[in-house]
Coordinates of C-alpha atoms in Angstrom, one line a residue:
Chain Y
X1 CA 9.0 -18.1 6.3
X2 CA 11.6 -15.4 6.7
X3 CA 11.6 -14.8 3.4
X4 CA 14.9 -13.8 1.6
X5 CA 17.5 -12.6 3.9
X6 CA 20.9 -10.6 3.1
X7 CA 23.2 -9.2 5.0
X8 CA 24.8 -6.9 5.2
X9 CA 22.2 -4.5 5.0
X10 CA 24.7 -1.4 4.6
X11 CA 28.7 -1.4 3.8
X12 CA 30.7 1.1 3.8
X13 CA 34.2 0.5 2.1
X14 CA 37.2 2.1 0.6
X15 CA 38.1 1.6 -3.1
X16 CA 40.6 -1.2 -3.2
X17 CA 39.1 -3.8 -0.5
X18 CA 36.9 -6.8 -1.2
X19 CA 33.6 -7.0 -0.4
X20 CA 31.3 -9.9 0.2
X21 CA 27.5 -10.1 -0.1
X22 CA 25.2 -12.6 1.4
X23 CA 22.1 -14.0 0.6
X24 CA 20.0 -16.4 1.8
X25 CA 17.3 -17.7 -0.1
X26 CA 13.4 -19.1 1.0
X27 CA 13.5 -22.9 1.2
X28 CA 12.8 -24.5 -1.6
X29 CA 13.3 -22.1 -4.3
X30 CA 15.4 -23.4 -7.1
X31 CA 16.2 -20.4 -8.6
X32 CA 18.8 -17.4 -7.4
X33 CA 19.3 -13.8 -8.9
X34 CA 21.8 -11.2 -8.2
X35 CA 20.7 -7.7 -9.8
X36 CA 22.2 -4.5 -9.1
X37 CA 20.1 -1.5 -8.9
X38 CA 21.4 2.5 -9.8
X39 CA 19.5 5.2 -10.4
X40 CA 21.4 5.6 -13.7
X41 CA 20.9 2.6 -14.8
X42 CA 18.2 0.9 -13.1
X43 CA 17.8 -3.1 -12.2
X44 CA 20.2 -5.4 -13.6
X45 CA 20.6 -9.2 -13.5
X46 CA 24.0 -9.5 -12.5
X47 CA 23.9 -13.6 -12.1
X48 CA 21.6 -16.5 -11.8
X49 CA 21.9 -20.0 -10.6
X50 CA 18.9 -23.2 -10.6
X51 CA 19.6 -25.7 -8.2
X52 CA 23.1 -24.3 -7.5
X53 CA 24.6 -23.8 -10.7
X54 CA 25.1 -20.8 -12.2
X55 CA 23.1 -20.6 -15.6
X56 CA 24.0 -17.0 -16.9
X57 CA 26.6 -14.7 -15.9
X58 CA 27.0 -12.3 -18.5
X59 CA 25.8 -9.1 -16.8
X60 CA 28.8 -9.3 -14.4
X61 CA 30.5 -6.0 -15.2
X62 CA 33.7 -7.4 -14.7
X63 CA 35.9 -10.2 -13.5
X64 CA 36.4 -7.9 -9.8
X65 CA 32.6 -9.4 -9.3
X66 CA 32.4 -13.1 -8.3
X67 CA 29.6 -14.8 -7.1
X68 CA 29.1 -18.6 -6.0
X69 CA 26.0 -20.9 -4.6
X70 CA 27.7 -23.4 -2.4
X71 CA 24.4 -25.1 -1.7
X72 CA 20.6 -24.3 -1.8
X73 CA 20.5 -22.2 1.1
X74 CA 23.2 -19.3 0.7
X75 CA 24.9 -17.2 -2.3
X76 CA 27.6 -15.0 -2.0
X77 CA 28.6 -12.0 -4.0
X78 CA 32.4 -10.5 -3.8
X79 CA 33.7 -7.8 -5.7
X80 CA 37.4 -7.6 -5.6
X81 CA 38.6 -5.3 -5.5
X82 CA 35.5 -2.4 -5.2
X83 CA 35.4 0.5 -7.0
X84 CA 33.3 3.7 -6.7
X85 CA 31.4 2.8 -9.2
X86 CA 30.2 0.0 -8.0
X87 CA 28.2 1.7 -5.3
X88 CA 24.7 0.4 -5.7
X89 CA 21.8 -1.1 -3.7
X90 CA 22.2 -5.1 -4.4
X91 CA 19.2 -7.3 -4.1
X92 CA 19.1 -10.5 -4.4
X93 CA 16.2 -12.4 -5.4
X94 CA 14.7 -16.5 -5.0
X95 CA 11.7 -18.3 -7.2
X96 CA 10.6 -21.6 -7.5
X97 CA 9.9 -22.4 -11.3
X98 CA 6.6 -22.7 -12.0
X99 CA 4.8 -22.8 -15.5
X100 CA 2.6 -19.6 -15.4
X101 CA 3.8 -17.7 -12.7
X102 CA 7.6 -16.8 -12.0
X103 CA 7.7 -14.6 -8.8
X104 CA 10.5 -13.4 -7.7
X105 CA 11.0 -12.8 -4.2
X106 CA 13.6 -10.1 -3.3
X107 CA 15.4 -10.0 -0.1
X108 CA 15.7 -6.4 1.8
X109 CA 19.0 -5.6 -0.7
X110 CA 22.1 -4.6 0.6
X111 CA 23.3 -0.9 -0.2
X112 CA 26.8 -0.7 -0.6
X113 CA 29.2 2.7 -1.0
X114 CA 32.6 2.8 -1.9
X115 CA 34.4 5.7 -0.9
Chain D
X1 CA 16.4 -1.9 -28.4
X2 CA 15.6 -3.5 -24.8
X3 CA 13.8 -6.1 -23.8
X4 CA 11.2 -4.0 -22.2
X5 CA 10.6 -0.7 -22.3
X6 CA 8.5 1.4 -20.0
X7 CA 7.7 5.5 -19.7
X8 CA 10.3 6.6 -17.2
X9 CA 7.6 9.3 -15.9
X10 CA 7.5 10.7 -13.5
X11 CA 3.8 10.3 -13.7
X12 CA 1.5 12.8 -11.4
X13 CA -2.4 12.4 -11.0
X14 CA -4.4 13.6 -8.4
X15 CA -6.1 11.3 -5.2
X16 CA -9.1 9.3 -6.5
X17 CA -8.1 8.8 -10.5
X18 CA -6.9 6.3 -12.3
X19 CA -3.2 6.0 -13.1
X20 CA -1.8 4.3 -16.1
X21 CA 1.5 2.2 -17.1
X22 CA 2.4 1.6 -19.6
X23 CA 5.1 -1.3 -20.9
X24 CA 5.9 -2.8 -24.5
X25 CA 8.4 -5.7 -25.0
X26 CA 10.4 -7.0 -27.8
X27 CA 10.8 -10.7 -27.4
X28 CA 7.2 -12.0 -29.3
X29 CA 8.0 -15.3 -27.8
X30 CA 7.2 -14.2 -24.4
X31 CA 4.7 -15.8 -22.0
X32 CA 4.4 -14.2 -18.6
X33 CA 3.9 -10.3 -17.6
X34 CA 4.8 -9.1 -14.0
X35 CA 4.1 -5.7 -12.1
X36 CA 6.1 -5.2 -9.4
X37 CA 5.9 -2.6 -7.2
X38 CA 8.7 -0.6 -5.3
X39 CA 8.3 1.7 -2.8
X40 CA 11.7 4.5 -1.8
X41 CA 14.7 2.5 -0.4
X42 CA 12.5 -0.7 -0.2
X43 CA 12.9 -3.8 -2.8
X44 CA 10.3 -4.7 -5.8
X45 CA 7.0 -6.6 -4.6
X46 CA 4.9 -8.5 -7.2
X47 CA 1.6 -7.1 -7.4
X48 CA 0.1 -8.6 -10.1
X49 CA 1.0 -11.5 -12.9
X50 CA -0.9 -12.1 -16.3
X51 CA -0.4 -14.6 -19.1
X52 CA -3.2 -14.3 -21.8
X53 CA -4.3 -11.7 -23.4
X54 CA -6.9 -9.1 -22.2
X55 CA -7.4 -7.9 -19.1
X56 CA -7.2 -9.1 -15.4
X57 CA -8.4 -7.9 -12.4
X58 CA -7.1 -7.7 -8.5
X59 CA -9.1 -5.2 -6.3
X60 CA -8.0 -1.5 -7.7
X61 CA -5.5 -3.0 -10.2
X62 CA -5.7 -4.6 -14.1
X63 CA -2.9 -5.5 -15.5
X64 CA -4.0 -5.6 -19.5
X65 CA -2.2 -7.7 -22.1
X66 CA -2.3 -7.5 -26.0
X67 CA 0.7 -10.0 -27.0
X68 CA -0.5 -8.8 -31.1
X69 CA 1.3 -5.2 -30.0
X70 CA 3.8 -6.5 -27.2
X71 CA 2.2 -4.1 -24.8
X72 CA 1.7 -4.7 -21.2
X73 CA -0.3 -1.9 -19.1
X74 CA -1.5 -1.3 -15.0
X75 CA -4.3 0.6 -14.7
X76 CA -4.8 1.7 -10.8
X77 CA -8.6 2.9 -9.7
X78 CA -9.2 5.3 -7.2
X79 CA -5.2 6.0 -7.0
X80 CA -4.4 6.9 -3.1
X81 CA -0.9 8.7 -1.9
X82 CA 0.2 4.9 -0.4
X83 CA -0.2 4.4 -4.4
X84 CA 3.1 6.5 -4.9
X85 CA 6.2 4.5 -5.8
X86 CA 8.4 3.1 -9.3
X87 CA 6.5 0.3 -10.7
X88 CA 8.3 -2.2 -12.4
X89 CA 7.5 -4.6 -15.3
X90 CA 8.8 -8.0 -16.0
X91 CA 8.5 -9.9 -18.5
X92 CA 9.2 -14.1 -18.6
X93 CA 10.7 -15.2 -22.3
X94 CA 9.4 -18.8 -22.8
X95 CA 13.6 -19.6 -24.0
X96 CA 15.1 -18.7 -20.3
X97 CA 12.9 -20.3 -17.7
X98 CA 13.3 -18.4 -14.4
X99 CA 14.9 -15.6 -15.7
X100 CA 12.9 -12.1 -15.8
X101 CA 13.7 -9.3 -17.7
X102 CA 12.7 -5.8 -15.7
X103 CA 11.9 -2.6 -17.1
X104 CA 13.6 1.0 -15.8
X105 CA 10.4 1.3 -14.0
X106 CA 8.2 4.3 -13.6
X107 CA 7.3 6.6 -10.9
X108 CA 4.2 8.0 -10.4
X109 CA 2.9 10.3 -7.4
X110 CA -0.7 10.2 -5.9
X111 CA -1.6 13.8 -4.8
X112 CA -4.0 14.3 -2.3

């Protein structure tokens, strides 16, 4: 398996214009995270989704940041429209639910500056 | 007060000791414990898992568990320089399957 892949793997915008992030999960995970990672603040759960559905959206900073799960093999991110602030390294992660053991596996992140 | 807490570090010990992380929690009603690992401008891997109390062991690393004090620790044995990164802990409440809830991390360096 490829395990999780995102792209891109670097962006480079200016403040103002919409970005979109990519993510594509392993097969047959049923679960889907979005996390944000600063140095200030660390990793955050942006969004999750199970089989497609989004489940819990509250860390979304703000309505800019949009993210949808069209089906179980892709996720998208878009921030509209970008800020400085949200320059960040965002990872996005897949598991498959299981009683004892909830691994997540994180895709390479995309790092994303906003100029 | 978060959900887990962990010593920001940096933590520094020498080639050949044992390195130790610590992690408390606040959620009582939680079930799993993760330690990820994540190495400079790379994404978290999971190194080890536990769900009952006391210790477990995988090669140079046990992850210990007292639930009674919401502590989670990593102990590394014979810590090398690969050893240096942020570790990570997780933690799985039993009331939001799937979901993890990550500590800061914390950094330690393995001096040769």
């Amino acid at each position: 398996d490829a395990g999780v892949i995102q792209s891109p793997r670097h962006e480079v915008t200016e403040m103002g214009q919409e970005v979109t992030l990519r993510c594509k999960p392993i097969s047959g995970h049923d679960y889907l995270f979005w996390y944000r990672q600063t140095m200030m603040r660390g990793l955050e759960l942006l969004i999750y989704f199970n089989n497609n559905v989004p489940i819990d959206d509250s860390g979304m900073p703000e309505d800019r940041f949009s993210a949808k799960m069209p089906n179980a093999s892709f996720s998208t991110l878009k921030i509209q429209p970008s800020e400085p602030r949200d320059s960040a390294v965002y990872f996005c992660a897949s598991s498959l639910l299981n009683i004892v053991s909830y691994e997540q596996y994180f895709g390479p992140g995309t790092r994303l500056t906003v100029t | 007060q978060k959900e887990v807490e962990q010593n920001s570090g940096p933590l520094s010990v020498p080639e050949g000791a044992i390195a130790s992380l610590n992690c408390t929690y606040s959620d009582r009603g939680s079930q799993s414990f993760f330690w990820y690992r994540q190495y400079s401008g790379k994404s978290p891997e999971l190194i080890m898992f536990i769900y009952s109390n006391g210790d477990k062991e995988d090669g140079r690393f046990t992850a210990q568990l007292n639930k009674a004090s919401q502590y989670v620790s990593l102990l590394i044995r014979d810590s090398q320089p690969s050893d240096s990164a942020t570790y990570l802990c997780a933690v799985n409440r039993g009331s939001t399957l799937g979901r993890l809830y990550f500590g800061r991390g914390t950094q330690l360096t393995v001096w040769p």
